[in-house]
Amino acid sequence: MKAKRSQKSTAELPKLPLRLLTAVPICDGHDSAINTLNLEFIRHGIEVIYLGYHRSAADIVRAAIQEDVRAIGISSYNGGHVEFFAEVIDRLKKQGADDIGVFGGGGGTITAADAERMKKKGVDEIFFAGTSLVEVLEFVKKTYGTPAKPRLPSTRAMAPHSERDIARHLTAAESGAAVAPWRGQTTPSAAPIRSRTIGITGPGGAGKTTLIDELALRFLRSNPRARLAILSHDPSLVGHGALLGDRATMIYSQDDRVFMRSLGTRGQAGGLSPATERCLQWLGHAGFELVLIETVGIGQEAMPFGSELVDKTVLVMSPDYGSRLQLQKIVMLNMANIVVVNKSDLAGAKTAAAEIEQRLALNQRGQKLVLTVAKRHRDAGVDQLFALLKP
Ligand code: B12
């Protein structure tokens, strides 16, 4: 992999967007309030990693650390909030991450007396029914608008290659900083190491995230000790933040052996982030056996990956791409090593597979075609894809 030589000194670093993680606790499906708040946050330039509802304190803390967020916003309606918020704070402390703030709300289900108890346990603020979005925004900007220190990787406070340490290096990579070497290691630019890397791309709605989650399950089962990293991209909205929501639909990727990082494209076209390559270098140094990269939903002319970035590329399509003519316009059909027709239980999937097979045959590159139903457990197509991804 080519090394990036144009890293910036700390003085030139761009101001990074504020990153928050939001979630709804376990046994709670009230996500209406948090969905509204998420949109308001991204409208004001914040990157929101949304974990979804029915999430355990352990999932929330693991994700917050991996995503290196400044604070966690929890929306809780089904009771048990005093204990749940306390568990989140306790787990953050145990993992040396108590600089990550915790705040939240829950309509009228959190009483003023509960809120006082929660604040005593370390919650920064609780918002009650009737709070305006402006008020929430003002609190967030005032309380979390400046980074807690230290934000850059510190060899003093963090065990090398701990989740916190890796997360901080990725943040530094996102800022473009010339990151300090890990203890006992050379800098990524001096000695690039790359994990086996698979690039997964395709139009929005084809089922890439579900497919990756199923691949994660197969990876965890087939390698009892190995670690997997996932770099998941979502678009940054022009002039706004980004809703980084891929975690919300993932189950197996919440495993302790999976390190997942959500990246906003931050103005770069093509499906990846300006920092993807630098992040890959650090993941290589951290020793992950496999890295899966998910691009944003791509269009006809996108070619997100070069061979310097990934070992294999997978194009995921759904059967409803339109007419056969459309297939002539999709550049990735020439480039991908493997083409997946996901949702192959839908009507028209057989015709789609036949048309894509013909299109690939014209390329004469030995590209593989796999039919999957990623939402189905133990899908034979996903097994076949997993086998094809092995070295
Ligand atoms: C809408 C609703 C539902 C919808 C949820 C839809 C959805 N996808 O969210 C449906 C109909 C599905 C539903 C189902 C149930 N519900 Co319900 N539901 C409500 C209701 C009426 C409104 C909640 C709401 O979304 N309000 C809109 C938001 C925007 O307003 P808000 O709450 O005031 O939020 C503000 C602040 O609290 C704050 N805030 C909130 N969250 C956060 C997070 C952060 C980070 C920040 C900064 C701020 C913040 O900012 C908001 C903006 O002002 C409440 C009653 C109530 N009035 O609160 C019951 C209520 C929460 N539900 C209740 C119950 C019991 C249930 C069910 C168990 C019913 C059943 N037996 O099936 C199920 C459980 C569902 C589940 N899987 O968890 C009870 C909970 C009782 C309790 N905790 O003791 C309530 C209180 C009703 C009641 N009085 O009995 N429910």
Coordinates of C-alpha atoms in Angstrom, one line a residue, residues 15-345:
K15 CA -11.3 21.3 13.5
L16 CA -13.0 17.9 13.7
P17 CA -16.7 17.7 13.8
L18 CA -18.2 17.0 17.2
R19 CA -19.0 13.2 17.4
L20 CA -21.9 11.9 19.6
L21 CA -23.2 8.4 20.1
T22 CA -27.0 8.1 20.6
A23 CA -28.9 5.0 21.7
V24 CA -32.1 3.7 23.4
P25 CA -31.6 1.2 26.3
I26 CA -32.2 -2.4 26.3
C27 CA -35.9 -3.5 26.5
D28 CA -36.9 -0.1 25.2
G29 CA -38.3 0.6 21.7
H30 CA -39.2 4.3 22.1
D31 CA -37.0 5.8 19.4
S32 CA -39.2 8.6 18.2
A33 CA -37.5 11.3 20.3
I34 CA -34.0 10.2 19.6
N35 CA -34.7 10.1 15.8
T36 CA -35.8 13.7 16.0
L37 CA -32.8 14.7 18.0
N38 CA -30.4 12.9 15.7
L39 CA -31.6 15.0 12.7
E40 CA -31.3 18.2 14.7
F41 CA -27.7 17.3 15.7
I42 CA -26.6 16.5 12.1
R43 CA -28.3 19.7 10.9
H44 CA -25.9 21.5 13.2
G45 CA -22.7 19.9 11.9
I46 CA -22.5 17.1 14.5
E47 CA -21.6 13.5 13.5
V48 CA -24.0 11.2 15.1
I49 CA -23.3 7.5 15.5
Y50 CA -26.7 6.0 16.1
L51 CA -26.7 2.7 17.8
G52 CA -30.5 2.1 17.6
Y53 CA -32.8 0.9 20.3
H54 CA -32.8 -2.1 22.6
R55 CA -29.1 -1.7 23.3
S56 CA -27.2 -2.9 26.4
A57 CA -24.9 -0.7 28.5
A58 CA -22.0 -2.8 27.3
D59 CA -22.9 -2.3 23.7
I60 CA -23.2 1.4 24.2
V61 CA -19.9 1.8 26.0
R62 CA -18.0 -0.4 23.5
A63 CA -19.3 1.6 20.6
A64 CA -18.7 4.9 22.2
I65 CA -15.0 4.0 22.9
Q66 CA -14.5 2.5 19.4
E67 CA -16.1 5.6 17.8
D68 CA -14.1 7.9 20.0
V69 CA -17.1 10.1 20.7
R70 CA -17.2 13.1 22.9
A71 CA -20.5 12.1 24.6
I72 CA -23.3 9.6 24.7
G73 CA -27.0 10.7 24.5
I74 CA -29.5 8.1 25.8
S75 CA -33.2 8.3 25.4
S76 CA -35.0 6.2 27.9
Y77 CA -38.8 5.7 28.4
N78 CA -39.3 2.2 29.8
G79 CA -38.0 2.7 33.3
G80 CA -34.8 1.5 35.0
H81 CA -33.1 4.7 33.9
V82 CA -31.3 5.4 37.2
E83 CA -29.6 2.0 37.1
F84 CA -29.0 2.0 33.3
F85 CA -27.3 5.4 33.1
A86 CA -25.2 4.4 36.2
E87 CA -24.1 1.2 34.5
V88 CA -23.0 3.1 31.4
I89 CA -21.0 5.6 33.6
D90 CA -19.5 2.7 35.6
R91 CA -18.4 0.9 32.5
L92 CA -16.8 4.0 31.0
K93 CA -14.9 4.6 34.3
K94 CA -13.7 1.0 34.3
Q95 CA -12.3 1.4 30.8
G96 CA -10.6 4.7 31.5
A97 CA -13.1 6.5 29.3
D98 CA -14.9 8.7 31.8
D99 CA -14.0 11.8 29.8
I100 CA -16.9 10.7 27.6
G101 CA -19.9 12.6 28.8
V102 CA -23.4 11.1 29.3
F103 CA -26.7 13.0 28.9
G104 CA -30.2 12.1 28.0
G105 CA -33.9 12.4 28.4
G106 CA -37.1 10.4 28.5
G107 CA -40.2 12.6 28.6
G108 CA -42.2 12.3 31.8
T109 CA -40.8 8.9 32.7
I110 CA -37.7 10.4 34.4
T111 CA -38.8 12.5 37.4
A112 CA -36.9 15.5 38.7
A113 CA -35.9 13.5 41.7
D114 CA -34.5 10.7 39.5
A115 CA -32.6 13.2 37.5
E116 CA -31.0 14.6 40.6
R117 CA -29.9 11.0 41.6
M118 CA -28.6 10.4 38.1
K119 CA -26.6 13.6 38.1
K120 CA -25.0 12.7 41.4
K121 CA -23.8 9.5 39.7
G122 CA -22.2 11.4 36.9
V123 CA -24.9 12.2 34.3
D124 CA -24.2 15.6 32.8
E125 CA -27.9 16.6 32.1
I126 CA -31.4 15.1 31.8
F127 CA -34.0 16.8 29.6
F128 CA -37.7 16.6 30.4
A129 CA -40.8 16.7 28.3
G130 CA -41.3 20.1 26.6
T131 CA -37.6 20.9 26.2
S132 CA -37.0 22.7 22.9
L133 CA -34.5 21.3 20.5
V134 CA -32.7 24.7 20.6
E135 CA -32.1 24.2 24.4
V136 CA -30.7 20.7 23.8
L137 CA -28.4 22.0 21.1
E138 CA -27.1 24.9 23.2
F139 CA -26.3 22.5 26.0
V140 CA -24.5 20.1 23.7
K141 CA -22.4 22.8 22.0
K142 CA -21.5 24.4 25.3
T143 CA -20.7 21.2 27.2
Y144 CA -19.1 19.1 24.5
G145 CA -18.1 21.6 21.8
T146 CA -14.5 21.6 22.9
P147 CA -12.6 18.3 23.1
A148 CA -11.9 16.7 26.4
K149 CA -8.2 16.4 26.9
P150 CA -6.1 14.6 25.8
R151 CA -7.7 13.9 22.4
L152 CA -4.7 12.7 20.5
P153 CA -3.2 9.2 21.3
S154 CA -1.3 9.2 24.5
T155 CA 1.3 6.5 25.1
R156 CA 1.1 7.3 28.8
A157 CA -2.6 6.7 29.7
M158 CA -3.6 4.0 27.3
A159 CA -2.4 0.4 26.9
P160 CA -1.1 0.1 23.3
H161 CA -3.6 -1.5 21.0
S162 CA -6.4 -1.2 23.5
E163 CA -9.7 -0.2 21.9
R164 CA -9.3 3.3 23.3
D165 CA -5.8 3.6 21.9
I166 CA -6.8 2.3 18.4
A167 CA -9.8 4.6 18.4
R168 CA -7.6 7.6 19.2
H169 CA -5.2 6.8 16.5
L170 CA -8.1 6.6 14.0
T171 CA -9.3 10.0 15.2
A172 CA -5.8 11.4 14.6
A173 CA -5.8 9.8 11.2
E174 CA -9.2 11.4 10.4
S175 CA -7.7 14.8 11.4
G176 CA -4.8 14.3 9.1
A177 CA -2.3 14.6 11.9
A178 CA 1.1 13.1 11.8
V179 CA 0.5 10.5 14.5
A180 CA 3.1 9.4 16.9
P181 CA 4.4 5.9 16.6
W182 CA 3.0 3.2 18.8
R183 CA 5.4 2.1 21.5
G184 CA 8.0 -0.1 19.9
Q185 CA 6.7 0.4 16.4
T186 CA 7.6 2.5 13.5
T187 CA 5.2 5.0 12.0
P188 CA 2.7 3.8 9.5
S189 CA 4.4 5.8 6.8
A190 CA 7.8 4.2 7.5
A191 CA 6.6 0.6 7.5
P192 CA 3.1 0.1 6.1
I193 CA 1.5 -3.1 7.3
R194 CA -1.9 -4.1 5.9
S195 CA -4.4 -6.5 7.2
R196 CA -6.3 -8.6 4.7
T197 CA -8.8 -6.1 3.4
I198 CA -12.1 -6.6 1.6
G199 CA -13.9 -3.7 0.0
I200 CA -17.7 -4.0 -0.1
T201 CA -19.7 -1.5 -2.2
G202 CA -23.0 -1.2 -4.0
P203 CA -26.0 1.1 -4.2
G204 CA -27.9 2.2 -1.1
G205 CA -30.5 -0.3 0.1
A206 CA -28.8 -3.4 -1.5
G207 CA -28.2 -4.8 2.0
K208 CA -24.4 -4.3 2.4
T209 CA -24.6 -3.7 6.2
T210 CA -26.7 -6.8 6.8
L211 CA -24.3 -8.8 4.6
I212 CA -21.3 -7.5 6.5
D213 CA -22.9 -8.4 9.8
E214 CA -23.5 -12.0 8.6
L215 CA -19.9 -12.1 7.3
A216 CA -18.8 -11.0 10.8
L217 CA -20.7 -13.9 12.4
R218 CA -19.0 -16.4 10.1
F219 CA -15.6 -14.8 10.8
L220 CA -16.1 -15.0 14.5
R221 CA -17.2 -18.7 14.3
S222 CA -14.4 -19.8 12.1
N223 CA -11.6 -18.0 13.9
P224 CA -12.0 -18.5 17.7
R225 CA -9.4 -15.8 18.6
A226 CA -8.9 -13.6 15.6
R227 CA -10.1 -10.0 15.5
L228 CA -12.1 -8.3 12.8
A229 CA -12.2 -4.6 12.0
I230 CA -15.0 -2.8 10.0
L231 CA -14.7 0.6 8.5
S232 CA -18.1 1.7 7.7
H233 CA -18.7 4.9 5.6
D234 CA -21.8 7.1 5.5
P235 CA -22.2 10.4 3.6
S236 CA -21.6 13.7 5.3
L237 CA -24.3 16.1 4.3
V238 CA -23.1 19.2 2.6
G239 CA -22.6 21.9 5.2
H240 CA -24.0 19.5 7.9
G241 CA -22.8 16.6 10.0
A242 CA -23.5 13.0 9.2
L243 CA -25.8 10.3 10.5
L244 CA -23.6 7.3 10.9
G245 CA -26.2 4.6 11.4
D246 CA -24.8 1.3 10.2
R247 CA -24.3 0.0 13.8
A248 CA -28.1 0.3 14.4
T249 CA -28.8 -2.7 12.2
M250 CA -25.8 -4.8 13.2
I251 CA -25.9 -7.6 15.8
Y252 CA -22.8 -9.8 15.5
S253 CA -20.5 -6.8 14.9
Q254 CA -21.2 -5.8 18.6
D255 CA -18.8 -8.7 19.6
D256 CA -15.8 -7.9 21.7
R257 CA -13.5 -9.3 18.9
V258 CA -14.9 -6.8 16.4
F259 CA -13.7 -3.2 16.2
M260 CA -16.0 -1.1 14.2
R261 CA -15.5 2.5 13.2
S262 CA -18.0 4.7 11.3
L263 CA -16.5 7.3 9.0
G264 CA -18.2 10.3 7.4
T265 CA -17.1 11.1 3.9
R266 CA -16.4 14.8 5.0
G267 CA -16.7 16.2 1.6
Q268 CA -14.9 13.6 -0.4
A269 CA -16.8 12.1 -3.4
G270 CA -16.5 8.4 -4.4
G271 CA -17.7 6.5 -1.4
L272 CA -14.8 6.6 1.1
S273 CA -13.4 9.1 3.5
P274 CA -10.2 11.1 3.0
A275 CA -8.8 9.2 6.0
T276 CA -9.7 5.6 4.9
E277 CA -6.2 4.8 3.8
R278 CA -4.6 6.2 7.0
C279 CA -7.1 4.3 9.1
L280 CA -6.3 1.1 7.3
Q281 CA -2.6 1.5 8.1
W282 CA -3.3 1.9 11.8
L283 CA -5.6 -1.2 11.8
G284 CA -2.8 -3.1 10.1
H285 CA -0.5 -2.1 12.9
A286 CA -3.0 -3.1 15.5
G287 CA -2.9 -6.6 14.1
F288 CA -6.5 -7.2 12.8
E289 CA -6.7 -10.4 10.8
L290 CA -9.4 -9.0 8.5
V291 CA -10.7 -5.6 7.7
L292 CA -14.1 -5.1 5.9
I293 CA -14.6 -1.7 4.3
E294 CA -18.2 -0.7 3.5
T295 CA -18.6 2.3 1.2
V296 CA -21.5 4.7 1.2
G297 CA -24.2 3.7 -1.3
I298 CA -22.6 4.3 -4.7
G299 CA -23.8 5.3 -8.1
Q300 CA -23.0 4.1 -11.6
E301 CA -19.6 5.6 -12.1
A302 CA -18.1 5.1 -8.7
M303 CA -14.9 3.0 -8.4
P304 CA -14.1 3.4 -4.7
F305 CA -11.3 0.9 -4.3
G306 CA -7.9 0.5 -6.0
S307 CA -5.8 -2.6 -5.6
E308 CA -3.4 -0.5 -3.3
L309 CA -6.3 -0.3 -0.8
V310 CA -8.0 -3.7 -0.8
D311 CA -7.3 -7.4 -1.6
K312 CA -10.7 -8.1 -3.1
T313 CA -13.8 -6.1 -4.0
V314 CA -17.4 -7.1 -3.7
L315 CA -20.2 -5.4 -5.5
V316 CA -23.6 -5.9 -3.7
M317 CA -26.7 -5.3 -5.8
S318 CA -30.3 -6.0 -5.3
P319 CA -32.4 -7.5 -8.2
D320 CA -34.3 -4.3 -8.8
Y321 CA -31.7 -2.4 -10.8
G322 CA -34.1 -1.7 -13.7
S323 CA -33.6 -2.8 -17.2
R324 CA -30.7 -4.9 -18.7
L325 CA -29.4 -1.7 -20.2
Q326 CA -28.6 -0.3 -16.7
L327 CA -26.0 -3.0 -16.3
Q328 CA -23.9 -1.6 -19.1
K329 CA -23.5 1.6 -17.1
I330 CA -22.3 0.3 -13.8
V331 CA -18.5 0.7 -13.8
M332 CA -18.1 -1.6 -10.7
L333 CA -19.4 -4.5 -12.7
N334 CA -16.1 -4.4 -14.6
M335 CA -14.0 -3.9 -11.5
A336 CA -15.4 -6.2 -8.8
N337 CA -13.9 -9.6 -8.0
I338 CA -17.2 -10.8 -6.8
V339 CA -20.7 -9.6 -7.6
V340 CA -23.5 -10.4 -5.1
V341 CA -27.1 -10.3 -5.9
N342 CA -28.6 -9.9 -2.5
K343 CA -32.3 -10.2 -1.7
S344 CA -32.3 -13.0 -4.1
D345 CA -35.6 -14.2 -2.7

